[in-house]
PDB file of C-alpha atoms in Angstrom:
ATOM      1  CA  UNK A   1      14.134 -35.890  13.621  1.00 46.00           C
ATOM      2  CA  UNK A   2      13.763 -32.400  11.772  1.00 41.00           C
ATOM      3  CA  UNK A   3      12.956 -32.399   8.072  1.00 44.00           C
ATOM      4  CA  UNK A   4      13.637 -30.397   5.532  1.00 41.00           C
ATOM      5  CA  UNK A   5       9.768 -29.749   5.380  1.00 37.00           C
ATOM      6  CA  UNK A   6       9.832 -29.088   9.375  1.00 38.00           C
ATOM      7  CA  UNK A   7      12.544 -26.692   9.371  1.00 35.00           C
ATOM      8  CA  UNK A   8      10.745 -24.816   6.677  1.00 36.00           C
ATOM      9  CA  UNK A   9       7.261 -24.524   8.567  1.00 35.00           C
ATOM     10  CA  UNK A  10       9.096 -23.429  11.460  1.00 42.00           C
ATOM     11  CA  UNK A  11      11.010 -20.901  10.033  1.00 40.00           C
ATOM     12  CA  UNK A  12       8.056 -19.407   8.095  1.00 37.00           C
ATOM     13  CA  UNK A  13       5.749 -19.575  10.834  1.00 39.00           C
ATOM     14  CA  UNK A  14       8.818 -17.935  13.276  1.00 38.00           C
ATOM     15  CA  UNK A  15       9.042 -15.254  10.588  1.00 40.00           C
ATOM     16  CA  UNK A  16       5.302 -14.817  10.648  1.00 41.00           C
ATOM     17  CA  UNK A  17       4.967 -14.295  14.384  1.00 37.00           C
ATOM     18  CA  UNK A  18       7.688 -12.077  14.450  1.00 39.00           C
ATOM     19  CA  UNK A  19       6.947  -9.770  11.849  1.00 37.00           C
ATOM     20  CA  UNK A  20       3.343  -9.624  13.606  1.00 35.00           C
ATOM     21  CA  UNK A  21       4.679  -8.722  16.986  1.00 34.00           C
ATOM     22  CA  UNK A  22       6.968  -5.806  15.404  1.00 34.00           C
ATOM     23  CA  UNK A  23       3.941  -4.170  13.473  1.00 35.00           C
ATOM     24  CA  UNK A  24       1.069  -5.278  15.810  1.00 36.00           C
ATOM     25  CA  UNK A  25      -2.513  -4.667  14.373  1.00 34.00           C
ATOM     26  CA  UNK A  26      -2.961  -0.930  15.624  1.00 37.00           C
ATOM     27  CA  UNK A  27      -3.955   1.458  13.331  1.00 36.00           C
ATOM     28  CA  UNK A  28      -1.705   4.406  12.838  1.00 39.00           C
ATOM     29  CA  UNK A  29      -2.674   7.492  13.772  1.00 35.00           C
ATOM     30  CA  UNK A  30      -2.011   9.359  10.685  1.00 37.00           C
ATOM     31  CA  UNK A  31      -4.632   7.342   8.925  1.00 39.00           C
ATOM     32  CA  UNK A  32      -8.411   7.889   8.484  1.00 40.00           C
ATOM     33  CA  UNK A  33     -10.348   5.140   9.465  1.00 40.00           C
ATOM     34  CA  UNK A  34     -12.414   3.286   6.451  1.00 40.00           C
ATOM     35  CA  UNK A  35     -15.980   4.536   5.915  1.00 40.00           C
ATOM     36  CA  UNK A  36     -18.337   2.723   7.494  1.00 45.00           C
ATOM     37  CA  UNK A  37     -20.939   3.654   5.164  1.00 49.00           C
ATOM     38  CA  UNK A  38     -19.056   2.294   1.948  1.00 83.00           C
ATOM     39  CA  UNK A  39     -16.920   4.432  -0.653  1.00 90.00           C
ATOM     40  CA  UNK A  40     -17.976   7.619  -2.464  1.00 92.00           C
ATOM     41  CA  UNK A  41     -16.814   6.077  -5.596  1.00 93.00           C
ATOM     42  CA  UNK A  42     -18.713   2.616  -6.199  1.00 92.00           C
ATOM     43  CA  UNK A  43     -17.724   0.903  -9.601  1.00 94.00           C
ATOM     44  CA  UNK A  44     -18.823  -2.885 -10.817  1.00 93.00           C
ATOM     45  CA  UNK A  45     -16.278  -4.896 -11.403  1.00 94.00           C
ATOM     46  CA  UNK A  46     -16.792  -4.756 -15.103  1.00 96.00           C
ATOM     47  CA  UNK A  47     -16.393  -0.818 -14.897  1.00 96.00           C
ATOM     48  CA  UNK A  48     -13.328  -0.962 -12.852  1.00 96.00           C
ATOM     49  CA  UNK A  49     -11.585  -3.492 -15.483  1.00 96.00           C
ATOM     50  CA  UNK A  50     -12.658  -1.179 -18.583  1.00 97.00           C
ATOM     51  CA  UNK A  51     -11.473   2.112 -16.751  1.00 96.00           C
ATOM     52  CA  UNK A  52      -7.937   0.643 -14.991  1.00 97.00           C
ATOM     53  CA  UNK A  53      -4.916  -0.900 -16.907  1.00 97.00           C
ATOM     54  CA  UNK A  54      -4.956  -4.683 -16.320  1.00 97.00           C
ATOM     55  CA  UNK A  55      -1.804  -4.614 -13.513  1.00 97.00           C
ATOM     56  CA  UNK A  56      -4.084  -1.385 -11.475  1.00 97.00           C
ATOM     57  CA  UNK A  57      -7.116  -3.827 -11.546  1.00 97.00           C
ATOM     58  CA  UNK A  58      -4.259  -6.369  -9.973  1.00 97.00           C
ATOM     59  CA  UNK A  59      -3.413  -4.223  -7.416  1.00 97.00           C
ATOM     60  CA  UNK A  60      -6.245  -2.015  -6.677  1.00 97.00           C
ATOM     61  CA  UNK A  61      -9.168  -4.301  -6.808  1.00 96.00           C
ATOM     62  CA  UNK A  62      -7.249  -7.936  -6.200  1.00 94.00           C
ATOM     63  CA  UNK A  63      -5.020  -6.371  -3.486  1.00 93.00           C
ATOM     64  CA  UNK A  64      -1.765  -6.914  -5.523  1.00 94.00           C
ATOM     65  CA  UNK A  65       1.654  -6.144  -5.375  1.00 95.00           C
ATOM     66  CA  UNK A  66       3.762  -4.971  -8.073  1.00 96.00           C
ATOM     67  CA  UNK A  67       7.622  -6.082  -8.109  1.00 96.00           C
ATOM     68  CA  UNK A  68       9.951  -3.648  -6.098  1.00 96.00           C
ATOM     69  CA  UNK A  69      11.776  -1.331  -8.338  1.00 96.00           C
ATOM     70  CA  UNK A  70       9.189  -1.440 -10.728  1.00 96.00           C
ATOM     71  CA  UNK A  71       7.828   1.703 -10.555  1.00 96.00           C
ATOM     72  CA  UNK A  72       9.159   5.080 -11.745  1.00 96.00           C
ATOM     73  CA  UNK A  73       7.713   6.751  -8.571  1.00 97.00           C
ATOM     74  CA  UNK A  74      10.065   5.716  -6.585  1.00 97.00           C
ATOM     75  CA  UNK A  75      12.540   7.806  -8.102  1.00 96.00           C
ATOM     76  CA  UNK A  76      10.060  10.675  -8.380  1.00 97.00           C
ATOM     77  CA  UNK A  77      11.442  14.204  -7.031  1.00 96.00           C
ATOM     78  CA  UNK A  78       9.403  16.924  -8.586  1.00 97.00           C
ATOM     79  CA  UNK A  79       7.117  18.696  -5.882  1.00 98.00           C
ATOM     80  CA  UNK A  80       3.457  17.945  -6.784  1.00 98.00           C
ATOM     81  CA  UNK A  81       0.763  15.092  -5.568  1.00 98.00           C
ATOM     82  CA  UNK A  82       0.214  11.512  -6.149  1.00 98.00           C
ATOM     83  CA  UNK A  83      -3.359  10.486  -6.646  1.00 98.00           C
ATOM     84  CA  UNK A  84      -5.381   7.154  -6.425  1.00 98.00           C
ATOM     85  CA  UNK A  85      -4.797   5.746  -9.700  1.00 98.00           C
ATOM     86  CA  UNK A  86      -8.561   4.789  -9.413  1.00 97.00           C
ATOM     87  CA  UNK A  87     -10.629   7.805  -8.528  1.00 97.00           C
ATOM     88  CA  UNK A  88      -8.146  10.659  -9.007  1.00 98.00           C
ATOM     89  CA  UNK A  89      -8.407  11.520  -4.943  1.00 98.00           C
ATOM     90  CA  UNK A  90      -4.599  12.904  -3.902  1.00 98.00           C
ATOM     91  CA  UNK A  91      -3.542  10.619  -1.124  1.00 98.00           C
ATOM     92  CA  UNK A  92      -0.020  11.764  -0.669  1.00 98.00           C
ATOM     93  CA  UNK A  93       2.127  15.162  -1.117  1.00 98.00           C
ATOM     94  CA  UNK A  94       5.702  14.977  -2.877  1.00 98.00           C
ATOM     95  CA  UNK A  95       6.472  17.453   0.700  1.00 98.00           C
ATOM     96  CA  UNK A  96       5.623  13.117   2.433  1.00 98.00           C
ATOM     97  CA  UNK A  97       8.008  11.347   0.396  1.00 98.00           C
ATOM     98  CA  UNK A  98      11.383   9.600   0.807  1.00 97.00           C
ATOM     99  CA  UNK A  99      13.819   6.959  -0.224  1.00 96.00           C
ATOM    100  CA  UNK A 100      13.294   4.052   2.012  1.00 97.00           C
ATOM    101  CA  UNK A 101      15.786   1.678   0.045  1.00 96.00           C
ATOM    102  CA  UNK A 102      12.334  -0.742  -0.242  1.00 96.00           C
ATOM    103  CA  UNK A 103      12.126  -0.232  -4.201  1.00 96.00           C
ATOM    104  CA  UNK A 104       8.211   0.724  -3.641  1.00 98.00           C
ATOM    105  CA  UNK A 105       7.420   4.584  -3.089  1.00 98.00           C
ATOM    106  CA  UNK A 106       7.326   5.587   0.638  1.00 98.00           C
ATOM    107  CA  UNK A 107       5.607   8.591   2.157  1.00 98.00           C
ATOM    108  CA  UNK A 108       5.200   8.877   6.047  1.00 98.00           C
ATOM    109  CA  UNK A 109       2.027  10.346   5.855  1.00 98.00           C
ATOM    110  CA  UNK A 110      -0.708  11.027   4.022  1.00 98.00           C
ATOM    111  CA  UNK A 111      -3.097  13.607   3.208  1.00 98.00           C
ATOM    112  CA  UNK A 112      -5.535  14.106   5.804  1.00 97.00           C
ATOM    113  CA  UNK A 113      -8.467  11.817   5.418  1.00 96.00           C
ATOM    114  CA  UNK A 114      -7.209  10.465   2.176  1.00 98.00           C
ATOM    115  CA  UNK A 115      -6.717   6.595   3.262  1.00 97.00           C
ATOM    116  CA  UNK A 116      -7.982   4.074   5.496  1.00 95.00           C
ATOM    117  CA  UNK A 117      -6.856   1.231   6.905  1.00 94.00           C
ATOM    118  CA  UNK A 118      -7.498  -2.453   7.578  1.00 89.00           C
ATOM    119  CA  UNK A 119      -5.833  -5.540   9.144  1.00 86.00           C
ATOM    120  CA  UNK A 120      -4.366  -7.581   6.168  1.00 78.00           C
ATOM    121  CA  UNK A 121      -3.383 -11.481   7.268  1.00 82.00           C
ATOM    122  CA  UNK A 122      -2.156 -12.766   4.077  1.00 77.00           C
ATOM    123  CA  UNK A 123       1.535 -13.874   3.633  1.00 66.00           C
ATOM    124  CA  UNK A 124       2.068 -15.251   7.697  1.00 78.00           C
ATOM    125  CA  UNK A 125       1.905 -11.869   8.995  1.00 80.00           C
ATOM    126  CA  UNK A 126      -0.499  -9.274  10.455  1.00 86.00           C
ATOM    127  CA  UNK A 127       0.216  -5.991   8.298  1.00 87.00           C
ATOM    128  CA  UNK A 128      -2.020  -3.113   8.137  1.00 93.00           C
ATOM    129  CA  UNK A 129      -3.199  -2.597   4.525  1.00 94.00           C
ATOM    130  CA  UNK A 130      -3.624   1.331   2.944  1.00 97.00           C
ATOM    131  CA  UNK A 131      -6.518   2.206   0.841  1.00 97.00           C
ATOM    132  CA  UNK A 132      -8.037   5.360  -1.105  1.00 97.00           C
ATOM    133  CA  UNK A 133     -10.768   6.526   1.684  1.00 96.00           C
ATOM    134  CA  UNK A 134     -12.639   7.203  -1.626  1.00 97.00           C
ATOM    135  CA  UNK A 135     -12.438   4.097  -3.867  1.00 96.00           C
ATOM    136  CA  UNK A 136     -11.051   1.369  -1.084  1.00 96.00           C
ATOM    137  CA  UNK A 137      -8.493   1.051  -4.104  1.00 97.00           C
ATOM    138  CA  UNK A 138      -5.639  -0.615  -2.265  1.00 96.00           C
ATOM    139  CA  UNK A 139      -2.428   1.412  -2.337  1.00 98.00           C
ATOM    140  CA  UNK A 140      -0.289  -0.684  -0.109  1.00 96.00           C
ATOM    141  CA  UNK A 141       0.874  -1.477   3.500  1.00 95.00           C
ATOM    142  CA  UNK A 142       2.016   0.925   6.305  1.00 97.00           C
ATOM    143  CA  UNK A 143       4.951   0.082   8.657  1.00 96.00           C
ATOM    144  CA  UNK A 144       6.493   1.350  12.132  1.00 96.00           C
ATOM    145  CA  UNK A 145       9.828   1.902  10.359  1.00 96.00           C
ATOM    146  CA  UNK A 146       9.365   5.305   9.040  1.00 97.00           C
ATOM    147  CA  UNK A 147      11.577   8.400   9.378  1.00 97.00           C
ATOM    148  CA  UNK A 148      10.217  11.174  11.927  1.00 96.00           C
ATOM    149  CA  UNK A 149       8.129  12.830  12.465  1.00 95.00           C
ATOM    150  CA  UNK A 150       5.867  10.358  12.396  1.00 97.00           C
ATOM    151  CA  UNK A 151       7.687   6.970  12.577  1.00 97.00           C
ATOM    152  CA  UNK A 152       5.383   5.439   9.796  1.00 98.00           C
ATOM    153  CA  UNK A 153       6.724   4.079   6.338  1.00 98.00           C
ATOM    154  CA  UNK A 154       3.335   4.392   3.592  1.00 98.00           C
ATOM    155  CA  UNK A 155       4.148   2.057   1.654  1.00 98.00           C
ATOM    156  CA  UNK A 156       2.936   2.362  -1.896  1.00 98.00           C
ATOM    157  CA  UNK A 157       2.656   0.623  -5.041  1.00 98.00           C
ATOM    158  CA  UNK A 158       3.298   2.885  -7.902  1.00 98.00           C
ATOM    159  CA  UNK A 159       1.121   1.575 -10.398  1.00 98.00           C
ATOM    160  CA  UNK A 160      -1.745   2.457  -7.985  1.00 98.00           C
ATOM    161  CA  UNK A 161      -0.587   6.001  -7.668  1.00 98.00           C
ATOM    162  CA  UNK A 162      -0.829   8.865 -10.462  1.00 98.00           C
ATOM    163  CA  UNK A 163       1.914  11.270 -10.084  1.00 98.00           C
ATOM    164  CA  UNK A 164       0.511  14.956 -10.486  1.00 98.00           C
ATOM    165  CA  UNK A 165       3.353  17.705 -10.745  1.00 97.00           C
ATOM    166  CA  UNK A 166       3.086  21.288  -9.243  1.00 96.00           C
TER     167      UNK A 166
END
């Protein structure tokens, strides 16, 4: 006889599988791999609380997500750069971004060599987590659901980004 409880586990761990298969654990191409050697920008953890705002140490350092349609760069149109929110490094070009309809900011691709990449398993799914190639600040996941030319959806959390105009 199927639960409640049963139904529940089954449909979460259905939804996990699936969403695993559709983004598999490749890394995109567009993406610089992380750097083996560690980060060019190395803080404590005490440094990295006293220099971020307590939601950027959330996301950044704890590998947070801020609410969807949180973030005033979503809606952000002027030509100019969006920089790590921790070390300053531009990661994406206004020339990358576009609406997705997700309520986070989406790019389909980043500068070159500005992020990395890594297999994140939290949440029932395989998704492939974005951070700063400088800091390893995370910025947020990348899908296969993006527009051409690349097929890839960056997507960002705001509060990690720092919106630079032109």
């Amino acid at each position: 006889m199927m639960t409640k409880r049963h139904f529940l586990l089954g449909s979460v761990a259905a939804l996990g599988a699936g969403m695993a298969a559709r983004l598999g654990a490749g890394t995109p191409s567009m993406a610089a791999p992380a750097p083996s050697g560690g980060f060019d920008v190395v803080k404590t953890d005490a440094e990295w609380r006293r220099t971020l705002t307590a939601e950027q140490y959330r996301v950044l350092r704890d590998h947070g997500t801020e609410r969807a349609g949180t973030s005033p760069l979503d809606h952000e149109k002027r030509s100019g750069l969006f920089n790590c929110a921790g070390c300053a490094q531009p990661v994406f070009s206004s020339e990358a971004k576009y609406d997705s309809g997700t309520g986070w900011p989406s790019f389909f691709k980043p500068l070159p060599q500005a992020v990395g990449t890594s297999e994140d398993r939290s949440w029932f799914a395989v998704r492939t987590e974005v951070h700063c190639a400088r800091c390893g600040g995370h910025l947020g996941h990348v899908f296969d659901d993006g527009p051409e030319p690349t097929g890839l959806r960056y997507c960002m959390n705001g509060v990690a980004l720092d919106f630079v105009p032109a």
